[in-house]
Coordinates of C-alpha atoms in Angstrom, one line a residue:
X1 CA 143.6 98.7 -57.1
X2 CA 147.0 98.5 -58.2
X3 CA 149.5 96.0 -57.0
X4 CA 151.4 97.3 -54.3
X5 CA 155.6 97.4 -53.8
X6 CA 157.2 98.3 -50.8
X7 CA 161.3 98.3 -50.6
X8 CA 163.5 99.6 -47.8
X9 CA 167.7 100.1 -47.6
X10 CA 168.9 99.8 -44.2
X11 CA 169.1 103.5 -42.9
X12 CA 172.4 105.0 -42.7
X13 CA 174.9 105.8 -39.8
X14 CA 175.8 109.1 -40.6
X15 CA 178.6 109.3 -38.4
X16 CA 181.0 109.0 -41.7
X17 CA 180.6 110.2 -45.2
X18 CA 178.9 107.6 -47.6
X19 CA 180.9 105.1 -49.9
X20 CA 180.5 102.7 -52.1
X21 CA 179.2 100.3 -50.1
X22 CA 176.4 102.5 -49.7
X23 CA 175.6 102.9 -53.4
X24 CA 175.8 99.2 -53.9
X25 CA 172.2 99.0 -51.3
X26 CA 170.4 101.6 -52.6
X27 CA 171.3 101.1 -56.2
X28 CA 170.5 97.5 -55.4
X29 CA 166.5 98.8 -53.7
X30 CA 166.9 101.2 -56.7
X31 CA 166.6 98.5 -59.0
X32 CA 164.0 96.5 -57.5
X33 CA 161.9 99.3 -57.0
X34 CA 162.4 101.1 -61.0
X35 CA 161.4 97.1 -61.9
X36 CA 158.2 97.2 -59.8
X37 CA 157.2 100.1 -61.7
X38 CA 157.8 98.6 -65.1
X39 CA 155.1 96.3 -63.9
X40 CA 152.7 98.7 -63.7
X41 CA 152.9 98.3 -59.4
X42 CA 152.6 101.3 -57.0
X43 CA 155.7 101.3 -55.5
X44 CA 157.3 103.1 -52.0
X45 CA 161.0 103.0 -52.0
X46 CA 162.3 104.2 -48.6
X47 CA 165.8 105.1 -47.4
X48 CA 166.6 107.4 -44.9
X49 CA 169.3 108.4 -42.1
X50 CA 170.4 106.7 -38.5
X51 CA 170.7 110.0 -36.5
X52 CA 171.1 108.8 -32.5
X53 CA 173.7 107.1 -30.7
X54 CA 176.9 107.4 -29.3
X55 CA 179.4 107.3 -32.6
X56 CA 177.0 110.8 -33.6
X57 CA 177.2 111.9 -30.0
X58 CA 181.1 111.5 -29.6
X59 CA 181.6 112.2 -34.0
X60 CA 179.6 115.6 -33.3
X61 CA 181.7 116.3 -30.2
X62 CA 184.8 115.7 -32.7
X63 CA 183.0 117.8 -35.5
X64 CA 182.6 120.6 -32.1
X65 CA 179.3 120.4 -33.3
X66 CA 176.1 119.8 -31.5
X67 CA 174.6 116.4 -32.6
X68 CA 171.7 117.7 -34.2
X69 CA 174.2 120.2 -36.1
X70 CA 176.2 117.6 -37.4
X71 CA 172.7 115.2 -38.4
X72 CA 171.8 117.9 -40.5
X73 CA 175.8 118.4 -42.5
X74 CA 176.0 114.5 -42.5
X75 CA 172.4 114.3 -44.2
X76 CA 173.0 116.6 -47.2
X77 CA 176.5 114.4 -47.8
X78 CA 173.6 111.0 -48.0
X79 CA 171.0 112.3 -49.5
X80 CA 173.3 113.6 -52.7
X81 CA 173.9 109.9 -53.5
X82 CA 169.6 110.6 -54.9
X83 CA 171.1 113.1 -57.7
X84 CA 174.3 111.4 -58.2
X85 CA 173.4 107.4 -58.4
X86 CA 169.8 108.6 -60.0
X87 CA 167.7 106.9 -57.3
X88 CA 163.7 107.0 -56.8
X89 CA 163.6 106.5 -53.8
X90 CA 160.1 108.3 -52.5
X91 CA 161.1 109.2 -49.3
X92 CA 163.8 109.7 -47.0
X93 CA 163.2 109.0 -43.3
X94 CA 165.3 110.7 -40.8
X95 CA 164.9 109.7 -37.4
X96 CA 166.0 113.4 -36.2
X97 CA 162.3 113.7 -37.1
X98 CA 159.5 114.0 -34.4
X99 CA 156.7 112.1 -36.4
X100 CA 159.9 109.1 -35.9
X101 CA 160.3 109.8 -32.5
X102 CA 156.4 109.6 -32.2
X103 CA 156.0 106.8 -33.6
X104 CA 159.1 104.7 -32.1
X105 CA 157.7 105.6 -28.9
X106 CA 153.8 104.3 -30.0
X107 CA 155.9 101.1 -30.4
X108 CA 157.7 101.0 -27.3
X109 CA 154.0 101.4 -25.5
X110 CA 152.7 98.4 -28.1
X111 CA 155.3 96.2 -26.9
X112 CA 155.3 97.3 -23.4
X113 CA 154.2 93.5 -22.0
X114 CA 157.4 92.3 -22.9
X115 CA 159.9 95.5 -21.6
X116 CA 161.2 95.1 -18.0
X117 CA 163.7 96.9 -15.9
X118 CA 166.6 95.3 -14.1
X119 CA 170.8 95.6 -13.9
X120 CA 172.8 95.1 -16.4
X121 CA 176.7 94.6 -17.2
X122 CA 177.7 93.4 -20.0
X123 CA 180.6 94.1 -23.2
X124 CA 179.3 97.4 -25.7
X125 CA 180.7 97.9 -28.7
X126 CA 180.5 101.4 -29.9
X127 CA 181.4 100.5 -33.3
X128 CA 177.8 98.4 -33.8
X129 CA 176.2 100.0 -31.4
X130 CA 175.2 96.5 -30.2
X131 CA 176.0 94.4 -26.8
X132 CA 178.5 91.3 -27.2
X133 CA 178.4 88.1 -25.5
X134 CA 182.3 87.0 -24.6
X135 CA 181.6 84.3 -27.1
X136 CA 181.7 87.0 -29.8
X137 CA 184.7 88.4 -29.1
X138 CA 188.1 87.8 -30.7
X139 CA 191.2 88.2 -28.5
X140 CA 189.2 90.5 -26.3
X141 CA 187.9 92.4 -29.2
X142 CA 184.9 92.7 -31.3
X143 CA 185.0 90.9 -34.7
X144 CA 183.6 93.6 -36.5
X145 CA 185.7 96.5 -35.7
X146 CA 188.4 95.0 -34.0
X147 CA 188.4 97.1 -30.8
X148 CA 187.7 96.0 -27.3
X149 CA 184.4 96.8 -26.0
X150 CA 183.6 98.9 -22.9
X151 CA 182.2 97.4 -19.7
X152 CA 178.9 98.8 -19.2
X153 CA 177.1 98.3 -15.7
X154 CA 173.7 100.5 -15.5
X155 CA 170.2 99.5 -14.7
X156 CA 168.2 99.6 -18.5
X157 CA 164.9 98.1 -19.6
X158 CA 165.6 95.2 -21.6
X159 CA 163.0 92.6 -24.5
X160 CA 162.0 89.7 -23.8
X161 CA 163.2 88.1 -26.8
X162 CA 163.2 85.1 -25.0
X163 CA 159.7 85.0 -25.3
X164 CA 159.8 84.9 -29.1
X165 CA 162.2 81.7 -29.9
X166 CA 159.8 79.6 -30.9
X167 CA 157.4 82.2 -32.6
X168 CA 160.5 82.6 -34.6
X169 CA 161.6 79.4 -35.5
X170 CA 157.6 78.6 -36.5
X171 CA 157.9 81.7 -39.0
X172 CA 160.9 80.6 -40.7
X173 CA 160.0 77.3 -41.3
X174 CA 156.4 78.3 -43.1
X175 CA 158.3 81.3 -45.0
X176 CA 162.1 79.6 -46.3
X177 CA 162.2 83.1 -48.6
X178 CA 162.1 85.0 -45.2
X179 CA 165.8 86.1 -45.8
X180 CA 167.3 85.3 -48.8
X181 CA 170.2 84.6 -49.5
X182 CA 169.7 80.8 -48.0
X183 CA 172.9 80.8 -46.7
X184 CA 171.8 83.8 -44.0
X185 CA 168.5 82.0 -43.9
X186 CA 170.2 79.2 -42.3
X187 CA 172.9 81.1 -40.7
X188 CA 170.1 82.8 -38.3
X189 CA 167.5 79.5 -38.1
X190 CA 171.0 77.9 -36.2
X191 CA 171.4 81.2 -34.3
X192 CA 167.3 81.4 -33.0
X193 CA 167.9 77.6 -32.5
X194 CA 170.5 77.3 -29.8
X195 CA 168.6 79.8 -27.8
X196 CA 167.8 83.5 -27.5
X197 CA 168.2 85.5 -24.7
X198 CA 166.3 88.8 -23.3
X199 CA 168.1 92.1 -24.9
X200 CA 169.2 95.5 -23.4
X201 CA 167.1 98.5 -25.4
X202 CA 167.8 101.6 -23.4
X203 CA 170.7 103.6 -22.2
X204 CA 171.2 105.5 -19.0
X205 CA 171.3 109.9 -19.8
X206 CA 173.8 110.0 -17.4
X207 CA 175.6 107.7 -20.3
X208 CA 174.1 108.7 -23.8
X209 CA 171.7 112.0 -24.0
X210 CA 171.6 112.0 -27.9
X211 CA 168.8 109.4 -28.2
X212 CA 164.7 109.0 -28.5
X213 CA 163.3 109.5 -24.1
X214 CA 162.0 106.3 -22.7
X215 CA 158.1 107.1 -22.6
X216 CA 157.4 107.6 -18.8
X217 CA 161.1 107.6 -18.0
X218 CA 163.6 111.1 -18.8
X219 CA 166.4 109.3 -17.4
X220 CA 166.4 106.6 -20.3
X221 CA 167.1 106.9 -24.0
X222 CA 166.0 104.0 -26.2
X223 CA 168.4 102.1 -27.4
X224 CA 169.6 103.0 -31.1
X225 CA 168.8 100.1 -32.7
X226 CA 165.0 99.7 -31.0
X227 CA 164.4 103.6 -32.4
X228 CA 166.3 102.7 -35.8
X229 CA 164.0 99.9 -36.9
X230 CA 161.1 101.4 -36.3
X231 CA 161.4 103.5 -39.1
X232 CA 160.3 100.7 -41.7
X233 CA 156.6 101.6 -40.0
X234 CA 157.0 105.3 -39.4
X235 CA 158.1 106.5 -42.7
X236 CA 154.2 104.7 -43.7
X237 CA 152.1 105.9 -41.0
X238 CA 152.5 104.2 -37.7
X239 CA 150.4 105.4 -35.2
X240 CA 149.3 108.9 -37.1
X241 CA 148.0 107.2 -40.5
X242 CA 146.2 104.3 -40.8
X243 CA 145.1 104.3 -44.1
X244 CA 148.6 104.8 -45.1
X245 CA 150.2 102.1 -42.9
X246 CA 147.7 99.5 -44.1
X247 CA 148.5 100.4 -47.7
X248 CA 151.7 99.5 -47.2
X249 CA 153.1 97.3 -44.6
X250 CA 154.5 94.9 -44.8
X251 CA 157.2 96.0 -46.4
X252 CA 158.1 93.4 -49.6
X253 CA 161.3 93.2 -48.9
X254 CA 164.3 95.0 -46.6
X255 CA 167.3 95.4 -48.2
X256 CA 170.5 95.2 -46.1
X257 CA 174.3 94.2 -45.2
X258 CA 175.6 90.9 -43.7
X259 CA 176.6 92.7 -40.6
X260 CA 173.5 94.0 -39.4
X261 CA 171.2 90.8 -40.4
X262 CA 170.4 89.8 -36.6
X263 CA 168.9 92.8 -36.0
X264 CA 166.6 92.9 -38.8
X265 CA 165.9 89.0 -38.8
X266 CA 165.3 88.3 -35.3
X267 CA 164.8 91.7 -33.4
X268 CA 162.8 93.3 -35.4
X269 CA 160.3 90.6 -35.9
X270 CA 160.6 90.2 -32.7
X271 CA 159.5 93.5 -32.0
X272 CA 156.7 93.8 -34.8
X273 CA 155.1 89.9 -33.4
X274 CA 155.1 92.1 -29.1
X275 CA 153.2 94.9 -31.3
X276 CA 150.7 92.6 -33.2
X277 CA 151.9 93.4 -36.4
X278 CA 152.4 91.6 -39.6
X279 CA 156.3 90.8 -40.5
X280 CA 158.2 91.9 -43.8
X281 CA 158.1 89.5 -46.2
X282 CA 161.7 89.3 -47.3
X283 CA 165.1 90.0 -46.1
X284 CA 167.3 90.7 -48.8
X285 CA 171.1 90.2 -47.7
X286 CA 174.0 91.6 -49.3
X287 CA 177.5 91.0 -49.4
X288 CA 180.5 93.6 -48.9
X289 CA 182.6 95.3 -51.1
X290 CA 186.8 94.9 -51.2
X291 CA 188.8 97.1 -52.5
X292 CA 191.4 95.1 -54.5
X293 CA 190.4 92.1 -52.3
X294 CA 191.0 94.5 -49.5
X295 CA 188.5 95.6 -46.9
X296 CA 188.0 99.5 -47.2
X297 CA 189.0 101.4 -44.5
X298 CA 190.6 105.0 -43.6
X299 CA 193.5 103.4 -42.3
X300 CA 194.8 102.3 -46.1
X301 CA 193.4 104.7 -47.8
X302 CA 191.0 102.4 -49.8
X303 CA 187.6 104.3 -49.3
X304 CA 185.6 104.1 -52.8
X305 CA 183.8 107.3 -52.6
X306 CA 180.8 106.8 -54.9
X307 CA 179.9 110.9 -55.6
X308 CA 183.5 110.9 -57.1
X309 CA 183.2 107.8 -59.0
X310 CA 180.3 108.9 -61.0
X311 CA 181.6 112.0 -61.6
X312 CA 184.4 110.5 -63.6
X313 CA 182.6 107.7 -65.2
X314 CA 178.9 108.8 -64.9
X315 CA 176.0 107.5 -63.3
X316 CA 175.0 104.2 -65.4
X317 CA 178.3 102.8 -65.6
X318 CA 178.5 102.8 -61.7
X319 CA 175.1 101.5 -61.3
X320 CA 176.4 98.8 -64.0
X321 CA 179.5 97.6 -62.8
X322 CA 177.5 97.2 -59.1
X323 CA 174.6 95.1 -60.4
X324 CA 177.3 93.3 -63.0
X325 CA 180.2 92.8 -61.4
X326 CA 179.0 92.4 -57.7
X327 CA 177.5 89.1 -56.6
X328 CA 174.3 90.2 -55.3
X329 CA 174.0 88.3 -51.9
X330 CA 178.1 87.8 -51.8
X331 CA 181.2 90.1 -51.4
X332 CA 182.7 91.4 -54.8
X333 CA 185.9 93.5 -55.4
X334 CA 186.2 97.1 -57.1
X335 CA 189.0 97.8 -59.0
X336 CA 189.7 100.9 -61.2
X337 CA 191.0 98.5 -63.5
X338 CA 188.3 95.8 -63.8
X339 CA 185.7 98.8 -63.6
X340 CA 187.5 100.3 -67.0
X341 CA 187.4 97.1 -68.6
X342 CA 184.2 96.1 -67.8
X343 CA 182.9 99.4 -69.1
X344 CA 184.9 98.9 -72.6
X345 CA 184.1 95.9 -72.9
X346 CA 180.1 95.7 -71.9
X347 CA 179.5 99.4 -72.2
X348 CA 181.2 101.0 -75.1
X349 CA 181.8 97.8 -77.1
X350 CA 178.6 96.6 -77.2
X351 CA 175.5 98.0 -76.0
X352 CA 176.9 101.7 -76.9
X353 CA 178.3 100.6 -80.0
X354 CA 174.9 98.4 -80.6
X355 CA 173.2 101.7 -81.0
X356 CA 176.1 104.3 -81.8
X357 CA 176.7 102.3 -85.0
X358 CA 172.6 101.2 -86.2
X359 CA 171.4 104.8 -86.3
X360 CA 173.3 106.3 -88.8
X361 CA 172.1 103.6 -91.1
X362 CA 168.6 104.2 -90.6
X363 CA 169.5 108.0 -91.7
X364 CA 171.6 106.6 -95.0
X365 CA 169.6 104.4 -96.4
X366 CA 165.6 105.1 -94.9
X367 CA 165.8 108.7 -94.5
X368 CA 166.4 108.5 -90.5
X369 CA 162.8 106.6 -90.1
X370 CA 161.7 103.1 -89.6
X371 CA 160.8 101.1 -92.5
X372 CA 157.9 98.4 -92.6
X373 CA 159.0 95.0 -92.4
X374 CA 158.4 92.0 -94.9
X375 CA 158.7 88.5 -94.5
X376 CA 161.1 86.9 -91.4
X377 CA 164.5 84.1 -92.5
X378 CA 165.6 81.9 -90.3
X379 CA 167.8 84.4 -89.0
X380 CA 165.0 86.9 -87.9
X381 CA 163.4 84.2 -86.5
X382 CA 166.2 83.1 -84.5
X383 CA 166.7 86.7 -82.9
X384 CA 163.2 87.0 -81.7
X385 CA 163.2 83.3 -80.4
X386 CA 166.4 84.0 -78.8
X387 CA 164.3 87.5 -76.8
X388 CA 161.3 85.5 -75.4
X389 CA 163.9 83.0 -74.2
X390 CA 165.7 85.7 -72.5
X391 CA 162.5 88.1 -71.7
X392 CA 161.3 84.8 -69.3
X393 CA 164.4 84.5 -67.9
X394 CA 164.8 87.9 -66.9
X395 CA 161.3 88.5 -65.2
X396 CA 162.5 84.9 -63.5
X397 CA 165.8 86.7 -62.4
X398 CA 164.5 90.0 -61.3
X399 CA 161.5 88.2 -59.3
X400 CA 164.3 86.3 -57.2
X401 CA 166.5 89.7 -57.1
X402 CA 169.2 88.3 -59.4
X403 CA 170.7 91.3 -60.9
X404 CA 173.7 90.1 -61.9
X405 CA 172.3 87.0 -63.8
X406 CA 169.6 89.0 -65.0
X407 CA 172.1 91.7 -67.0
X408 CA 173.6 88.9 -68.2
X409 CA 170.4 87.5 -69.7
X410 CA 170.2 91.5 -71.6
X411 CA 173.5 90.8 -72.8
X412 CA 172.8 87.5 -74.9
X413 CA 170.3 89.8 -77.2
X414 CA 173.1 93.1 -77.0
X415 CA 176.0 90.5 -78.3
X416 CA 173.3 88.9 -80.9
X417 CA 172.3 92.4 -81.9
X418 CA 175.6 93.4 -83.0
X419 CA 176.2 89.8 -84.8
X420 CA 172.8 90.2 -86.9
X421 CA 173.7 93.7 -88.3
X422 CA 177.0 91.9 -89.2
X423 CA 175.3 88.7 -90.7
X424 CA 172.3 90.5 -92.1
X425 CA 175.2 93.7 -93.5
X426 CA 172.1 96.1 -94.2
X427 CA 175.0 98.1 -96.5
X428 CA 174.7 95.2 -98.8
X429 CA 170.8 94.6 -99.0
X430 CA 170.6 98.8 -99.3
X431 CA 171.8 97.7 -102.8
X432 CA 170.2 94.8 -103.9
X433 CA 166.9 93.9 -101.5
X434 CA 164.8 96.9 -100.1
X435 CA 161.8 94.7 -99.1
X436 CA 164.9 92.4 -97.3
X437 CA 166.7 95.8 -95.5
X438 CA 162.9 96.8 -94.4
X439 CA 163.0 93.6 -91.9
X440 CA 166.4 93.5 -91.2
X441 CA 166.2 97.3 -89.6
X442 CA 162.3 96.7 -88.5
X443 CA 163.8 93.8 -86.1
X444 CA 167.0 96.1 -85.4
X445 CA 165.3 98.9 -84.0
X446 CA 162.4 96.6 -82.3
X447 CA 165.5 94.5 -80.9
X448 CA 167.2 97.9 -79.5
X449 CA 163.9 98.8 -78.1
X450 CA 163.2 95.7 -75.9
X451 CA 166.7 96.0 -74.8
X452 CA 166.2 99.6 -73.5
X453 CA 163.0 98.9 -71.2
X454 CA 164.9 95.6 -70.0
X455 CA 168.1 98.0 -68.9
X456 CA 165.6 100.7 -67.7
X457 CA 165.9 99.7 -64.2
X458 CA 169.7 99.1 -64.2
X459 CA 170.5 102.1 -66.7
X460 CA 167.7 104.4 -66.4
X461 CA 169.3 107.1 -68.1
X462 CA 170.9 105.2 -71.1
X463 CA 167.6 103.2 -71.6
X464 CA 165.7 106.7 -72.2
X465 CA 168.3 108.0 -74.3
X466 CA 167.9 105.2 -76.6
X467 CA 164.3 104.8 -76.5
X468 CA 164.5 108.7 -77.5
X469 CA 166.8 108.1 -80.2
X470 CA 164.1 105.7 -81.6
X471 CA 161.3 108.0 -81.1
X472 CA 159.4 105.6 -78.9
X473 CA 156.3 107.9 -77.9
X474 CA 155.7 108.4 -74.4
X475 CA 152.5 106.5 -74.6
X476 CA 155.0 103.6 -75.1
X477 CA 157.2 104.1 -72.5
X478 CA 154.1 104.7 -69.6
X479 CA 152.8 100.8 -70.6
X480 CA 153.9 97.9 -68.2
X481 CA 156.9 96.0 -68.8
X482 CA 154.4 93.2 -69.9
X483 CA 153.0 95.4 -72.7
X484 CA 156.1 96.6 -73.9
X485 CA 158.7 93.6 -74.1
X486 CA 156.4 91.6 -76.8
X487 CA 158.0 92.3 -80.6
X488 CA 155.7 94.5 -82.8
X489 CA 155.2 97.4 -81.0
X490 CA 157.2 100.4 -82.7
X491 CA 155.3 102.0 -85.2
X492 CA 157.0 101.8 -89.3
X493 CA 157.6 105.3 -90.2
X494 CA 158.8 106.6 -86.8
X495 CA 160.8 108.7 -86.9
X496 CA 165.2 108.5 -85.5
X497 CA 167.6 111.1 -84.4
X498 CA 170.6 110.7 -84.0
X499 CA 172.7 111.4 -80.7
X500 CA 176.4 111.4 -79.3
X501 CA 177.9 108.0 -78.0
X502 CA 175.9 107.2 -74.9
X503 CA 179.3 104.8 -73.4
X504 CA 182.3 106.5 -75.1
X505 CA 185.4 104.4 -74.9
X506 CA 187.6 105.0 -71.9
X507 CA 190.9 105.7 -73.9
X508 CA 192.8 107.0 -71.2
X509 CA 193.0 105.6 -67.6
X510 CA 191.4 108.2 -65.3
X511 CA 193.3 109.7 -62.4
X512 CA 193.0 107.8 -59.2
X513 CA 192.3 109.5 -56.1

């Protein structure tokens, strides 16, 4: 049996349109996932929609929509990031869905030993969806969102998470990769450490209606973030396939934002340990994205919003300048005018140019095929030392989810590339050394080759478009990453054709919204 891969995004609130914050997670699962597959793994990449609670209630009530009405507008808006950022993603979970709200209910009943009812008043903040202590606030007002939080008093059930402090703390000490980056690892060991207490996870009807119905109670809605989580397990199965839950949970790894790591790190275990089931192995944590070292918001204008931005600079320069410029695990900036130059730069100048500027010499000098090689120099022998170097780092990189460090790994052999067509000046040996220009392209389009299934995952649509422009067989491209990236495997005599610039140079400075 194959080796199984199972990544999840955090689902998303659809009370707002998407932006770029949103691209950065699932072009970030995106990644893993397209990786997984290069390995030859069977891989399930879910994503999906956050359809209850009371910013869709009162943002449908806005919309003069019912909430179910406006679910299914916000949805389409989401789920057009698939076509427009090129995503995999295998399925997308809505938990408007009643197999969801089956299965989110099937939970509630697994965990029912540690659900009790009693009062409750405490400080809601619409904005999180989420209860605050008065330790949390600032000036009155949640952190987060920077409003002041309503005063609810209504009888709920609430979790035990009390119960599950030290369970936690035990799990996090015998898995340290349990959420990555270290810094959050730590961040919520402290938090678990000082002491948890029991949690609110239902709402009174005669306060919230749009939600998931208690089982055995109509006059309670689950609370949104006990419904939302459980969509990790019923997306795979939960209660209503076993054979399809036990192929694939646990998850390998959730991806997610800063501001919603409590929930998935110590909730939702939480949750899955009162259930008897196994845990994810990894929490992947990202960072936000500023707009010109400002936070986005509506209020100054700032909002990236991703659909637009690949339709101006297309799909694999987005998904670049995410994985490039963007700390994986930390906050990173977007500018228009460090996204240009990064584009011109890493883009068009070299890995566009890399290939833009070898094919036609194929076609001048070897009738567009590739020749048979001859005997390696020093110089050949340097370029394919310098790819296995670089091959182990990136399988290092990617395994640890370090996309940024693992591009630039690619980059060493794209910048090396264009240097060896300079030193080895094929125009020259055309002249005066066929047996010598037979190598020197042999290792060119080899070189180009390895470079196109190490991008694959980052720039799936540039990597085929140069793998076609080789004429790498489709036989080739279905191998494993492992049978691919080792030097030899284009056949002599393969045919090239040549294509338009894949990264054409930004001469002009787009039109800002």
């Amino acid at each position: 049996m194959k080796k199984t891969f199972f990544v999840t995004t955090a689902i998303d609130y659809i009370n707002a349109p998407p932006h770029i914050g949103h691209a950065l997670e699932k072009v970030q699962a995106d990644v893993m996932a397209r990786y997984h597959r290069l390995l030859g793994e069977d891989v399930f990449f879910l994503t999906g929609s956050d359809e209850h609670g009371t910013k869709v209630e009162q943002a449908a009530k806005r919309a003069s929509l019912r909430p179910q009405e406006f679910c299914d507008q916000m949805v389409k808006k989401f789920h057009l990031l698939k076509e427009k950022l090129n995503l995999s993603f295998d399925y997308y979970i809505r938990t408007t869905n009643p197999q969801h709200t089956r299965a989110a209910q099937n939970l509630w009943k697994a965990c029912q030993k540690d659900i009790y009812n009693a009062k409750y008043s405490g400080y809601y903040c619409v904005g999180c969806e989420a209860y605050l202590t008065h330790s949390d606030l600032i000036d009155g007002k949640c952190p987060n969102h920077g409003i002041t939080p309503e005063i609810i008093k209504e009888e709920n059930y609430f979790f035990r998470l009390s119960n599950y402090q030290k369970p936690l703390l035990k799990h996090f000490e015998e898995n340290p990769n349990f959420v990555l980056p270290s810094t959050r690892y730590n961040e919520i060991y402290t938090l678990i450490k000082s002491g948890l207490e029991d949690i609110s996870i239902s709402r009174s009807t005669a306060k919230l209606r749009w939600g998931i119905p208690v089982p055995g109670d109509p006059k309670q809605v689950m609370y949104v973030w006990f419904d939302a989580l459980t969509n990790y397990i019923s997306a795979i199965g939960y209660s209503y396939d076993v054979k399809k839950f036990r192929k694939w949970w646990p998850a390998n790894v959730h991806v997610i934002g800063k501001d919603i790591t409590r929930f998935h790190a110590i909730l939702w275990p939480a949750m899955l340990m009162s259930a008897g089931l196994p845990l994810p192995k990894t929490i992947f944590v990202h960072g936000f994205i500023t707009v010109g070292g400002q936070k986005m918001s509506k209020t100054l204008g700032n909002v990236i919003d991703p659909i637009k931005l690949v339709e101006k600079y297309g799909v694999d320069s987005v998904r670049y300048y995410l994985m490039r410029e963007i700390p994986p695990t930390e906050d990173g900036d977007f500018t228009y005018e460090r996204f240009e130059e990064r584009y011109n730069a890493d883009l068009a100048n070299d890995l566009g140019n890399l290939l833009h500027r070898s094919i036609p010499i194929y076609e001048k000098y070897c009738e567009g095929r590739i020749p048979y090689p001859n005997e390696d120099l020093s110089i050949d022998q340097a370029l394919k030392k310098l790819i296995g170097s670089v091959e182990k780092n990136y399988l290092e990189l990617m395994t640890s989810y370090d996309f940024k460090g693992a591009l630039e790994e690619i980059w060493k052999i794209v910048r090396q590339a264009n240097k060896y067509i300079d030193e080895t000046a094929p125009w020259s040996l055309a002249k005066k050394n066929s047996r010598r220009l037979g190598t020197v392209l042999y290792n060119l389009a080899e070189t180009i080759r390895i470079i196109a299934f190490l991008i694959w995952p980052f720039l799936p649509s540039a990597a085929e478009t140069m793998l076609d422009q080789l004429g790498v067989t489709d036989s080739l491209k279905e191998k494993s990453l492992k049978e691919t990236i080792p030097f030899g495997q284009i056949k002599p005599g393969s045919k090239l054709s040549k294509g338009k610039p894949i990264f054409p140079r930004i001469q002009n400075k787009a039109v800002r919204d």
